[in-house]
mmCIF file of N, CA and C in Angstrom:
data_model
loop_
_atom_site.group_PDB
_atom_site.id
_atom_site.type_symbol
_atom_site.label_atom_id
_atom_site.label_comp_id
_atom_site.label_asym_id
_atom_site.label_seq_id
_atom_site.Cartn_x
_atom_site.Cartn_y
_atom_site.Cartn_z
ATOM 1 N N MET A 1 31.530 -20.981 16.677
ATOM 2 C CA MET A 1 31.882 -20.300 15.703
ATOM 3 C C MET A 1 31.262 -20.413 14.536
ATOM 4 N N LEU A 2 30.396 -19.409 14.224
ATOM 5 C CA LEU A 2 29.830 -19.047 12.598
ATOM 6 C C LEU A 2 30.897 -18.105 11.841
ATOM 7 N N THR A 3 31.311 -18.837 10.859
ATOM 8 C CA THR A 3 32.114 -17.779 9.617
ATOM 9 C C THR A 3 31.227 -17.746 8.234
ATOM 10 N N ILE A 4 30.699 -16.279 8.472
ATOM 11 C CA ILE A 4 29.772 -16.396 7.394
ATOM 12 C C ILE A 4 30.170 -15.264 6.402
ATOM 13 N N THR A 5 30.012 -15.391 5.193
ATOM 14 C CA THR A 5 30.164 -14.488 3.731
ATOM 15 C C THR A 5 29.266 -12.974 4.079
ATOM 16 N N GLN A 6 29.993 -12.077 3.791
ATOM 17 C CA GLN A 6 29.068 -10.537 3.874
ATOM 18 C C GLN A 6 28.019 -10.799 3.365
ATOM 19 N N ASP A 7 28.361 -10.920 2.063
ATOM 20 C CA ASP A 7 26.954 -11.348 1.375
ATOM 21 C C ASP A 7 25.625 -12.313 1.805
ATOM 22 N N LEU A 8 26.313 -13.529 2.166
ATOM 23 C CA LEU A 8 25.454 -14.416 3.083
ATOM 24 C C LEU A 8 24.548 -13.243 3.877
ATOM 25 N N HIS A 9 25.348 -13.054 4.735
ATOM 26 C CA HIS A 9 24.710 -12.437 5.999
ATOM 27 C C HIS A 9 23.965 -10.835 5.560
ATOM 28 N N ASP A 10 24.079 -10.162 4.443
ATOM 29 C CA ASP A 10 22.873 -9.411 4.236
ATOM 30 C C ASP A 10 22.120 -9.862 3.068
ATOM 31 N N GLN A 11 21.899 -11.159 2.716
ATOM 32 C CA GLN A 11 20.992 -11.783 2.129
ATOM 33 C C GLN A 11 20.046 -12.050 2.923
ATOM 34 N N ILE A 12 20.729 -12.823 4.081
ATOM 35 C CA ILE A 12 19.556 -12.852 5.124
ATOM 36 C C ILE A 12 18.779 -12.309 5.595
ATOM 37 N N VAL A 13 19.524 -10.889 6.267
ATOM 38 C CA VAL A 13 19.036 -9.743 6.493
ATOM 39 C C VAL A 13 18.179 -9.182 6.010
ATOM 40 N N ALA A 14 18.719 -8.758 4.370
ATOM 41 C CA ALA A 14 17.484 -8.804 3.495
ATOM 42 C C ALA A 14 15.932 -9.190 3.591
ATOM 43 N N HIS A 15 16.001 -10.506 3.299
ATOM 44 C CA HIS A 15 14.767 -11.836 3.206
ATOM 45 C C HIS A 15 14.342 -11.140 4.819
ATOM 46 N N ALA A 16 14.946 -11.147 5.752
ATOM 47 C CA ALA A 16 13.738 -10.788 7.022
ATOM 48 C C ALA A 16 13.387 -9.783 7.054
ATOM 49 N N ARG A 17 13.891 -8.268 6.362
ATOM 50 C CA ARG A 17 13.057 -6.694 6.315
ATOM 51 C C ARG A 17 12.014 -7.393 5.330
ATOM 52 N N LYS A 18 12.301 -7.742 4.045
ATOM 53 C CA LYS A 18 11.866 -7.882 3.265
ATOM 54 C C LYS A 18 9.984 -8.696 3.844
ATOM 55 N N ASP A 19 10.226 -9.608 4.571
ATOM 56 C CA ASP A 19 9.105 -10.479 5.468
ATOM 57 C C ASP A 19 8.226 -9.593 5.979
ATOM 58 N N HIS A 20 9.129 -8.656 6.995
ATOM 59 C CA HIS A 20 8.883 -7.965 8.008
ATOM 60 C C HIS A 20 7.451 -7.574 7.993
ATOM 61 N N PRO A 21 6.124 -7.696 8.069
ATOM 62 C CA PRO A 21 6.107 -8.145 10.162
ATOM 63 C C PRO A 21 6.129 -9.578 10.148
ATOM 64 N N ASP A 22 6.045 -10.155 9.186
ATOM 65 C CA ASP A 22 6.019 -11.556 9.608
ATOM 66 C C ASP A 22 7.292 -12.431 9.340
ATOM 67 N N GLU A 23 7.244 -13.125 9.915
ATOM 68 C CA GLU A 23 8.572 -14.010 10.399
ATOM 69 C C GLU A 23 9.420 -14.640 8.927
ATOM 70 N N ALA A 24 10.486 -14.333 8.796
ATOM 71 C CA ALA A 24 11.177 -14.599 7.699
ATOM 72 C C ALA A 24 11.784 -15.973 8.415
ATOM 73 N N CYS A 25 12.246 -17.153 6.839
ATOM 74 C CA CYS A 25 12.793 -18.085 7.329
ATOM 75 C C CYS A 25 13.754 -18.916 6.289
ATOM 76 N N GLY A 26 14.553 -19.635 6.642
ATOM 77 C CA GLY A 26 15.419 -20.239 5.107
ATOM 78 C C GLY A 26 16.781 -20.676 5.563
ATOM 79 N N VAL A 27 17.228 -21.535 4.927
ATOM 80 C CA VAL A 27 18.579 -22.223 4.985
ATOM 81 C C VAL A 27 19.787 -21.852 4.272
ATOM 82 N N VAL A 28 20.919 -21.929 4.780
ATOM 83 C CA VAL A 28 22.206 -21.500 3.609
ATOM 84 C C VAL A 28 22.057 -23.016 3.867
ATOM 85 N N ALA A 29 22.868 -23.452 2.626
ATOM 86 C CA ALA A 29 23.407 -24.837 2.509
ATOM 87 C C ALA A 29 24.934 -24.758 1.733
ATOM 88 N N GLY A 30 25.873 -26.183 2.744
ATOM 89 C CA GLY A 30 26.733 -25.921 2.350
ATOM 90 C C GLY A 30 27.329 -27.518 2.046
ATOM 91 N N PRO A 31 28.675 -27.501 1.590
ATOM 92 C CA PRO A 31 28.902 -28.967 1.644
ATOM 93 C C PRO A 31 28.884 -29.745 2.759
ATOM 94 N N ALA A 32 28.682 -30.948 2.598
ATOM 95 C CA ALA A 32 28.514 -32.232 3.867
ATOM 96 C C ALA A 32 29.857 -32.207 4.130
ATOM 97 N N GLY A 33 29.599 -32.096 5.775
ATOM 98 C CA GLY A 33 31.086 -32.043 6.553
ATOM 99 C C GLY A 33 31.941 -30.858 6.891
ATOM 100 N N THR A 34 31.678 -29.910 5.997
ATOM 101 C CA THR A 34 32.740 -28.912 5.772
ATOM 102 C C THR A 34 32.232 -27.712 6.819
ATOM 103 N N ASP A 35 30.746 -27.822 7.133
ATOM 104 C CA ASP A 35 30.555 -26.321 8.282
ATOM 105 C C ASP A 35 30.770 -25.010 7.242
ATOM 106 N N ARG A 36 30.305 -24.761 6.173
ATOM 107 C CA ARG A 36 31.270 -23.765 5.311
ATOM 108 C C ARG A 36 29.453 -23.475 4.770
ATOM 109 N N PRO A 37 28.716 -22.137 5.109
ATOM 110 C CA PRO A 37 27.718 -21.855 5.095
ATOM 111 C C PRO A 37 27.849 -21.600 2.989
ATOM 112 N N GLU A 38 27.270 -21.681 2.094
ATOM 113 C CA GLU A 38 27.782 -21.062 0.484
ATOM 114 C C GLU A 38 26.551 -20.729 -0.161
ATOM 115 N N ARG A 39 25.381 -21.995 0.160
ATOM 116 C CA ARG A 39 24.477 -21.684 -0.934
ATOM 117 C C ARG A 39 22.661 -21.073 -0.094
ATOM 118 N N PHE A 40 22.238 -20.148 -0.110
ATOM 119 C CA PHE A 40 21.381 -19.184 0.709
ATOM 120 C C PHE A 40 20.334 -19.916 -0.416
ATOM 121 N N VAL A 41 19.092 -20.187 0.773
ATOM 122 C CA VAL A 41 17.873 -20.833 0.238
ATOM 123 C C VAL A 41 17.056 -20.302 1.126
ATOM 124 N N PRO A 42 16.232 -19.367 0.141
ATOM 125 C CA PRO A 42 15.351 -18.263 1.477
ATOM 126 C C PRO A 42 14.136 -19.780 1.194
ATOM 127 N N MET A 43 13.482 -19.253 1.927
ATOM 128 C CA MET A 43 11.961 -20.342 2.506
ATOM 129 C C MET A 43 10.910 -19.734 2.408
ATOM 130 N N LEU A 44 9.826 -20.133 2.026
ATOM 131 C CA LEU A 44 8.235 -18.788 2.390
ATOM 132 C C LEU A 44 7.750 -19.840 3.767
ATOM 133 N N ASN A 45 7.466 -19.059 5.045
ATOM 134 C CA ASN A 45 7.163 -18.961 6.102
ATOM 135 C C ASN A 45 5.764 -19.752 5.886
ATOM 136 N N ALA A 46 5.432 -21.177 6.210
ATOM 137 C CA ALA A 46 4.182 -21.215 5.766
ATOM 138 C C ALA A 46 2.752 -20.722 6.368
ATOM 139 N N ALA A 47 3.587 -20.163 8.143
ATOM 140 C CA ALA A 47 2.805 -19.791 8.896
ATOM 141 C C ALA A 47 2.206 -18.504 8.744
ATOM 142 N N MET A 48 2.933 -17.992 7.572
ATOM 143 C CA MET A 48 2.669 -16.333 7.642
ATOM 144 C C MET A 48 2.389 -15.350 8.705
ATOM 145 N N SER A 49 2.856 -15.387 9.695
ATOM 146 C CA SER A 49 3.085 -14.861 11.036
ATOM 147 C C SER A 49 3.910 -14.053 11.455
ATOM 148 N N PRO A 50 3.894 -13.467 12.105
ATOM 149 C CA PRO A 50 4.703 -12.357 12.978
ATOM 150 C C PRO A 50 5.371 -12.696 13.757
ATOM 151 N N THR A 51 4.524 -13.839 14.272
ATOM 152 C CA THR A 51 5.278 -14.282 16.100
ATOM 153 C C THR A 51 5.592 -16.154 15.522
ATOM 154 N N PHE A 52 5.627 -16.520 14.807
ATOM 155 C CA PHE A 52 5.897 -18.052 14.082
ATOM 156 C C PHE A 52 6.546 -18.581 12.832
ATOM 157 N N TYR A 53 7.429 -19.346 12.923
ATOM 158 C CA TYR A 53 7.571 -19.395 11.248
ATOM 159 C C TYR A 53 7.331 -21.250 11.042
ATOM 160 N N GLU A 54 7.246 -21.266 10.108
ATOM 161 C CA GLU A 54 6.980 -23.113 9.945
ATOM 162 C C GLU A 54 7.407 -23.341 8.255
ATOM 163 N N PHE A 55 8.369 -24.265 8.023
ATOM 164 C CA PHE A 55 8.874 -24.739 6.681
ATOM 165 C C PHE A 55 7.534 -25.027 6.199
ATOM 166 N N ASP A 56 7.471 -24.826 4.917
ATOM 167 C CA ASP A 56 5.893 -25.705 3.831
ATOM 168 C C ASP A 56 6.671 -26.883 4.109
ATOM 169 N N SER A 57 6.136 -28.429 4.190
ATOM 170 C CA SER A 57 6.184 -29.803 4.204
ATOM 171 C C SER A 57 6.772 -29.889 3.214
ATOM 172 N N GLY A 58 6.198 -29.374 2.119
ATOM 173 C CA GLY A 58 6.252 -30.055 0.632
ATOM 174 C C GLY A 58 7.459 -29.279 0.341
ATOM 175 N N ASP A 59 7.716 -28.377 0.726
ATOM 176 C CA ASP A 59 9.020 -27.172 0.217
ATOM 177 C C ASP A 59 10.447 -27.795 1.092
ATOM 178 N N LEU A 60 10.029 -28.353 2.554
ATOM 179 C CA LEU A 60 11.226 -28.901 2.905
ATOM 180 C C LEU A 60 11.635 -30.037 2.536
ATOM 181 N N LEU A 61 10.678 -31.411 1.941
ATOM 182 C CA LEU A 61 11.204 -32.218 1.569
ATOM 183 C C LEU A 61 11.721 -32.092 0.126
ATOM 184 N N ARG A 62 11.679 -30.950 -1.170
ATOM 185 C CA ARG A 62 12.275 -30.619 -1.997
ATOM 186 C C ARG A 62 13.563 -30.263 -1.619
ATOM 187 N N LEU A 63 13.712 -29.563 -0.508
ATOM 188 C CA LEU A 63 15.137 -28.945 0.126
ATOM 189 C C LEU A 63 15.385 -30.104 0.370
ATOM 190 N N TYR A 64 15.446 -31.012 0.959
ATOM 191 C CA TYR A 64 16.411 -31.993 1.741
ATOM 192 C C TYR A 64 16.870 -32.841 0.578
ATOM 193 N N ARG A 65 16.009 -33.368 -0.213
ATOM 194 C CA ARG A 65 16.454 -34.222 -1.830
ATOM 195 C C ARG A 65 16.866 -33.508 -2.340
ATOM 196 N N ASP A 66 16.950 -32.072 -2.753
ATOM 197 C CA ASP A 66 18.198 -31.303 -3.165
ATOM 198 C C ASP A 66 19.551 -31.117 -2.937
ATOM 199 N N LEU A 67 19.558 -31.333 -1.146
ATOM 200 C CA LEU A 67 20.695 -31.177 -0.552
ATOM 201 C C LEU A 67 21.324 -32.827 -0.740
ATOM 202 N N ASP A 68 20.514 -33.917 -0.271
ATOM 203 C CA ASP A 68 21.541 -34.796 -0.179
ATOM 204 C C ASP A 68 21.974 -35.080 -2.166
ATOM 205 N N ASP A 69 21.025 -34.427 -3.184
ATOM 206 C CA ASP A 69 21.429 -34.446 -4.897
ATOM 207 C C ASP A 69 22.535 -34.035 -4.896
ATOM 208 N N ARG A 70 22.636 -33.048 -3.940
ATOM 209 C CA ARG A 70 24.376 -32.045 -4.093
ATOM 210 C C ARG A 70 25.135 -32.692 -3.285
ATOM 211 N N ASP A 71 25.079 -33.357 -2.413
ATOM 212 C CA ASP A 71 25.554 -33.572 -1.086
ATOM 213 C C ASP A 71 26.108 -32.727 -0.499
ATOM 214 N N GLU A 72 24.524 -32.121 0.139
ATOM 215 C CA GLU A 72 25.422 -30.602 1.077
ATOM 216 C C GLU A 72 24.521 -30.996 2.199
ATOM 217 N N GLU A 73 24.658 -30.251 3.013
ATOM 218 C CA GLU A 73 23.606 -30.194 4.514
ATOM 219 C C GLU A 73 23.423 -28.835 4.678
ATOM 220 N N PRO A 74 22.346 -28.776 5.395
ATOM 221 C CA PRO A 74 21.631 -27.161 6.178
ATOM 222 C C PRO A 74 23.075 -26.922 7.452
ATOM 223 N N VAL A 75 23.796 -25.802 6.735
ATOM 224 C CA VAL A 75 24.821 -25.238 7.482
ATOM 225 C C VAL A 75 24.241 -24.372 8.381
ATOM 226 N N ILE A 76 23.647 -23.491 8.172
ATOM 227 C CA ILE A 76 22.313 -22.370 8.692
ATOM 228 C C ILE A 76 21.021 -23.031 8.759
ATOM 229 N N ILE A 77 20.308 -22.671 9.511
ATOM 230 C CA ILE A 77 18.809 -22.544 9.818
ATOM 231 C C ILE A 77 18.261 -20.843 10.104
ATOM 232 N N TYR A 78 17.945 -20.286 9.522
ATOM 233 C CA TYR A 78 17.629 -19.173 10.209
ATOM 234 C C TYR A 78 16.194 -18.937 10.088
ATOM 235 N N HIS A 79 15.926 -18.128 11.024
ATOM 236 C CA HIS A 79 14.223 -16.961 10.816
ATOM 237 C C HIS A 79 14.648 -15.933 11.802
ATOM 238 N N SER A 80 13.323 -14.917 11.518
ATOM 239 C CA SER A 80 13.876 -13.663 12.339
ATOM 240 C C SER A 80 12.832 -13.450 13.091
ATOM 241 N N HIS A 81 13.030 -13.015 14.186
ATOM 242 C CA HIS A 81 11.544 -12.283 14.976
ATOM 243 C C HIS A 81 11.319 -11.003 14.988
ATOM 244 N N THR A 82 10.605 -10.848 15.163
ATOM 245 C CA THR A 82 9.781 -9.157 14.469
ATOM 246 C C THR A 82 9.318 -8.516 15.440
ATOM 247 N N ALA A 83 8.928 -8.763 16.837
ATOM 248 C CA ALA A 83 8.751 -7.906 17.678
ATOM 249 C C ALA A 83 9.692 -8.447 18.979
ATOM 250 N N THR A 84 10.533 -9.485 19.054
ATOM 251 C CA THR A 84 11.410 -9.373 20.416
ATOM 252 C C THR A 84 13.129 -9.775 19.356
ATOM 253 N N GLU A 85 13.571 -10.074 20.755
ATOM 254 C CA GLU A 85 15.226 -9.819 20.198
ATOM 255 C C GLU A 85 15.841 -11.418 19.922
ATOM 256 N N ALA A 86 16.694 -10.947 19.076
ATOM 257 C CA ALA A 86 17.042 -12.599 18.711
ATOM 258 C C ALA A 86 17.662 -13.476 19.178
ATOM 259 N N TYR A 87 17.258 -14.544 19.866
ATOM 260 C CA TYR A 87 17.393 -15.353 20.708
ATOM 261 C C TYR A 87 16.055 -16.953 20.523
ATOM 262 N N PRO A 88 16.177 -17.811 20.953
ATOM 263 C CA PRO A 88 15.416 -19.163 20.221
ATOM 264 C C PRO A 88 14.448 -18.876 21.756
ATOM 265 N N SER A 89 13.113 -18.898 20.874
ATOM 266 C CA SER A 89 12.030 -18.857 22.156
ATOM 267 C C SER A 89 11.997 -20.364 22.688
ATOM 268 N N ARG A 90 10.968 -20.713 23.168
ATOM 269 C CA ARG A 90 10.872 -22.350 23.713
ATOM 270 C C ARG A 90 10.330 -22.734 22.227
ATOM 271 N N THR A 91 9.611 -22.176 21.157
ATOM 272 C CA THR A 91 8.916 -22.851 20.087
ATOM 273 C C THR A 91 10.583 -23.707 19.191
ATOM 274 N N ASP A 92 11.074 -22.393 18.873
ATOM 275 C CA ASP A 92 12.238 -22.615 18.400
ATOM 276 C C ASP A 92 13.104 -23.695 18.624
ATOM 277 N N ILE A 93 13.479 -23.687 19.903
ATOM 278 C CA ILE A 93 14.388 -24.827 20.908
ATOM 279 C C ILE A 93 13.606 -26.637 20.060
ATOM 280 N N SER A 94 11.964 -26.607 20.674
ATOM 281 C CA SER A 94 11.215 -27.519 20.941
ATOM 282 C C SER A 94 11.265 -28.031 18.996
ATOM 283 N N TYR A 95 11.972 -27.390 18.443
ATOM 284 C CA TYR A 95 11.684 -27.859 16.598
ATOM 285 C C TYR A 95 13.237 -27.708 16.078
ATOM 286 N N ALA A 96 14.535 -27.496 17.125
ATOM 287 C CA ALA A 96 15.295 -27.592 16.415
ATOM 288 C C ALA A 96 15.989 -28.811 16.037
ATOM 289 N N ASN A 97 16.027 -29.781 15.248
ATOM 290 C CA ASN A 97 16.116 -30.942 14.919
ATOM 291 C C ASN A 97 17.433 -31.421 14.159
ATOM 292 N N GLU A 98 18.534 -30.214 13.782
ATOM 293 C CA GLU A 98 19.547 -30.375 13.294
ATOM 294 C C GLU A 98 20.708 -30.042 14.475
ATOM 295 N N PRO A 99 21.250 -31.115 14.693
ATOM 296 C CA PRO A 99 22.448 -30.611 15.770
ATOM 297 C C PRO A 99 23.687 -30.099 15.563
ATOM 298 N N GLY A 100 23.849 -30.318 14.300
ATOM 299 C CA GLY A 100 24.776 -29.431 13.733
ATOM 300 C C GLY A 100 25.060 -28.316 13.099
ATOM 301 N N ALA A 101 23.996 -27.720 12.582
ATOM 302 C CA ALA A 101 23.218 -26.546 12.235
ATOM 303 C C ALA A 101 23.624 -25.542 13.385
ATOM 304 N N HIS A 102 24.005 -24.232 12.763
ATOM 305 C CA HIS A 102 23.669 -22.745 13.274
ATOM 306 C C HIS A 102 22.560 -22.272 12.929
ATOM 307 N N TYR A 103 21.861 -21.856 14.036
ATOM 308 C CA TYR A 103 20.539 -21.409 13.792
ATOM 309 C C TYR A 103 20.744 -19.907 14.590
ATOM 310 N N VAL A 104 20.493 -19.081 13.282
ATOM 311 C CA VAL A 104 20.590 -17.708 12.759
ATOM 312 C C VAL A 104 19.353 -16.589 13.317
ATOM 313 N N LEU A 105 19.053 -16.000 14.381
ATOM 314 C CA LEU A 105 17.713 -15.541 14.549
ATOM 315 C C LEU A 105 18.138 -13.404 14.255
ATOM 316 N N VAL A 106 17.401 -13.171 13.366
ATOM 317 C CA VAL A 106 17.731 -11.857 13.024
ATOM 318 C C VAL A 106 16.558 -10.872 13.862
ATOM 319 N N SER A 107 16.758 -9.843 14.857
ATOM 320 C CA SER A 107 15.455 -9.514 15.107
ATOM 321 C C SER A 107 15.735 -8.150 14.059
ATOM 322 N N THR A 108 14.005 -7.560 13.780
ATOM 323 C CA THR A 108 13.832 -6.487 13.148
ATOM 324 C C THR A 108 12.672 -5.995 13.869
ATOM 325 N N ALA A 109 12.726 -5.821 14.835
ATOM 326 C CA ALA A 109 11.999 -5.319 15.636
ATOM 327 C C ALA A 109 12.245 -4.065 15.917
ATOM 328 N N ASP A 110 13.335 -3.387 15.722
ATOM 329 C CA ASP A 110 13.545 -2.115 15.707
ATOM 330 C C ASP A 110 14.332 -1.231 14.934
ATOM 331 N N THR A 111 13.867 -1.937 13.425
ATOM 332 C CA THR A 111 14.467 -2.054 12.179
ATOM 333 C C THR A 111 13.378 -0.911 11.382
ATOM 334 N N ASP A 112 13.945 0.515 10.717
ATOM 335 C CA ASP A 112 13.139 1.150 10.281
ATOM 336 C C ASP A 112 13.745 1.164 8.619
ATOM 337 N N GLY A 113 13.787 0.072 8.301
ATOM 338 C CA GLY A 113 14.854 -0.019 7.025
ATOM 339 C C GLY A 113 15.875 0.574 6.670
ATOM 340 N N LEU A 114 16.559 1.466 7.853
ATOM 341 C CA LEU A 114 17.794 1.846 7.742
ATOM 342 C C LEU A 114 18.790 1.457 8.823
ATOM 343 N N GLY A 115 17.912 1.533 9.797
ATOM 344 C CA GLY A 115 18.875 1.266 11.483
ATOM 345 C C GLY A 115 19.168 -0.482 11.731
ATOM 346 N N ASP A 116 19.240 -0.624 13.070
ATOM 347 C CA ASP A 116 19.668 -1.440 13.371
ATOM 348 C C ASP A 116 18.816 -2.240 13.654
ATOM 349 N N PHE A 117 19.614 -3.766 13.827
ATOM 350 C CA PHE A 117 18.799 -4.772 13.996
ATOM 351 C C PHE A 117 19.989 -6.175 14.505
ATOM 352 N N GLN A 118 19.275 -7.022 14.922
ATOM 353 C CA GLN A 118 20.303 -7.907 15.644
ATOM 354 C C GLN A 118 20.426 -9.178 14.732
ATOM 355 N N PHE A 119 21.971 -9.614 14.678
ATOM 356 C CA PHE A 119 22.118 -10.810 14.007
ATOM 357 C C PHE A 119 22.910 -11.445 15.037
ATOM 358 N N ARG A 120 22.082 -13.034 15.325
ATOM 359 C CA ARG A 120 23.174 -13.593 16.270
ATOM 360 C C ARG A 120 22.829 -15.021 15.950
ATOM 361 N N SER A 121 23.861 -15.957 16.247
ATOM 362 C CA SER A 121 24.133 -17.482 15.882
ATOM 363 C C SER A 121 24.220 -18.453 17.252
ATOM 364 N N PHE A 122 23.471 -19.493 17.136
ATOM 365 C CA PHE A 122 22.933 -20.491 18.659
ATOM 366 C C PHE A 122 23.304 -21.798 17.779
ATOM 367 N N ARG A 123 23.773 -22.578 18.501
ATOM 368 C CA ARG A 123 23.703 -23.665 18.878
ATOM 369 C C ARG A 123 22.846 -24.827 19.543
ATOM 370 N N ILE A 124 21.990 -25.514 18.962
ATOM 371 C CA ILE A 124 21.212 -26.127 19.878
ATOM 372 C C ILE A 124 20.727 -27.376 20.015
ATOM 373 N N VAL A 125 21.450 -28.036 21.074
ATOM 374 C CA VAL A 125 21.783 -29.559 21.258
ATOM 375 C C VAL A 125 20.642 -29.723 22.308
ATOM 376 N N ASP A 126 19.646 -31.179 22.056
ATOM 377 C CA ASP A 126 18.774 -31.575 22.847
ATOM 378 C C ASP A 126 18.163 -30.375 23.858
ATOM 379 N N GLY A 127 17.750 -29.519 23.066
ATOM 380 C CA GLY A 127 17.216 -28.654 24.267
ATOM 381 C C GLY A 127 18.397 -27.448 24.909
ATOM 382 N N GLU A 128 19.243 -27.579 24.623
ATOM 383 C CA GLU A 128 20.724 -26.440 25.378
ATOM 384 C C GLU A 128 20.629 -25.841 23.992
ATOM 385 N N VAL A 129 20.677 -24.251 24.545
ATOM 386 C CA VAL A 129 21.011 -22.864 24.037
ATOM 387 C C VAL A 129 22.222 -22.467 24.499
ATOM 388 N N THR A 130 23.311 -22.724 23.753
ATOM 389 C CA THR A 130 24.500 -21.939 23.299
ATOM 390 C C THR A 130 24.748 -20.976 21.731
ATOM 391 N N GLU A 131 25.237 -19.550 22.983
ATOM 392 C CA GLU A 131 25.514 -18.782 21.595
ATOM 393 C C GLU A 131 26.628 -18.505 21.358
ATOM 394 N N GLU A 132 26.721 -18.226 20.067
ATOM 395 C CA GLU A 132 28.298 -18.122 19.596
ATOM 396 C C GLU A 132 28.794 -17.390 18.801
ATOM 397 N N GLU A 133 29.625 -16.772 18.691
ATOM 398 C CA GLU A 133 30.670 -15.699 17.913
ATOM 399 C C GLU A 133 30.338 -16.020 16.501
ATOM 400 N N VAL A 134 29.553 -14.620 15.708
ATOM 401 C CA VAL A 134 29.910 -14.760 14.566
ATOM 402 C C VAL A 134 31.024 -13.690 13.970
ATOM 403 N N THR A 135 31.613 -14.021 12.866
ATOM 404 C CA THR A 135 32.451 -13.406 11.961
ATOM 405 C C THR A 135 32.218 -13.438 10.527
ATOM 406 N N VAL A 136 32.112 -12.100 10.342
ATOM 407 C CA VAL A 136 31.647 -12.004 8.921
ATOM 408 C C VAL A 136 32.892 -11.702 8.116
ATOM 409 N N VAL A 137 32.956 -12.558 6.923
ATOM 410 C CA VAL A 137 34.036 -12.264 5.971
ATOM 411 C C VAL A 137 33.955 -11.891 4.305
ATOM 412 N N ALA A 138 34.637 -11.158 3.894
ATOM 413 C CA ALA A 138 34.522 -11.003 2.653
ATOM 414 C C ALA A 138 34.363 -12.299 1.412
ATOM 415 N N ALA A 139 34.789 -13.146 1.886
ATOM 416 C CA ALA A 139 35.191 -14.505 0.786
ATOM 417 C C ALA A 139 35.588 -15.870 2.082
ATOM 418 N N HIS A 140 35.260 -16.896 1.596
ATOM 419 C CA HIS A 140 35.794 -17.873 2.076
ATOM 420 C C HIS A 140 37.101 -18.057 1.266
#
């Protein structure tokens, strides 16, 4: 189960809406070994595509150095889908290389800026996708 604060949830959704029609992507870091998302780190979609996301390799290297310096790990890896449901694509599954992370997908397919969106979380380990419950809390 993913437990996330309302503030972090809202920041992820806002990033997805802001970058629409391109896919948004980023990470929520947390103290290593805690499974507690704390620090929102929006990333640039280097692909700048409505159907694909890719972290910039330089940004990713800087992120992992920063995580090491802070004794953090990527608790959530998130991105948006702009035309399909919030479910990992074959490409998403093939690039999922953090078995301990929660993979959050936000679909902005039917979003008019005020209306519905999907916010779902998955574990992806060795190509196997398992959806998990999301609990939004006021604070940790």
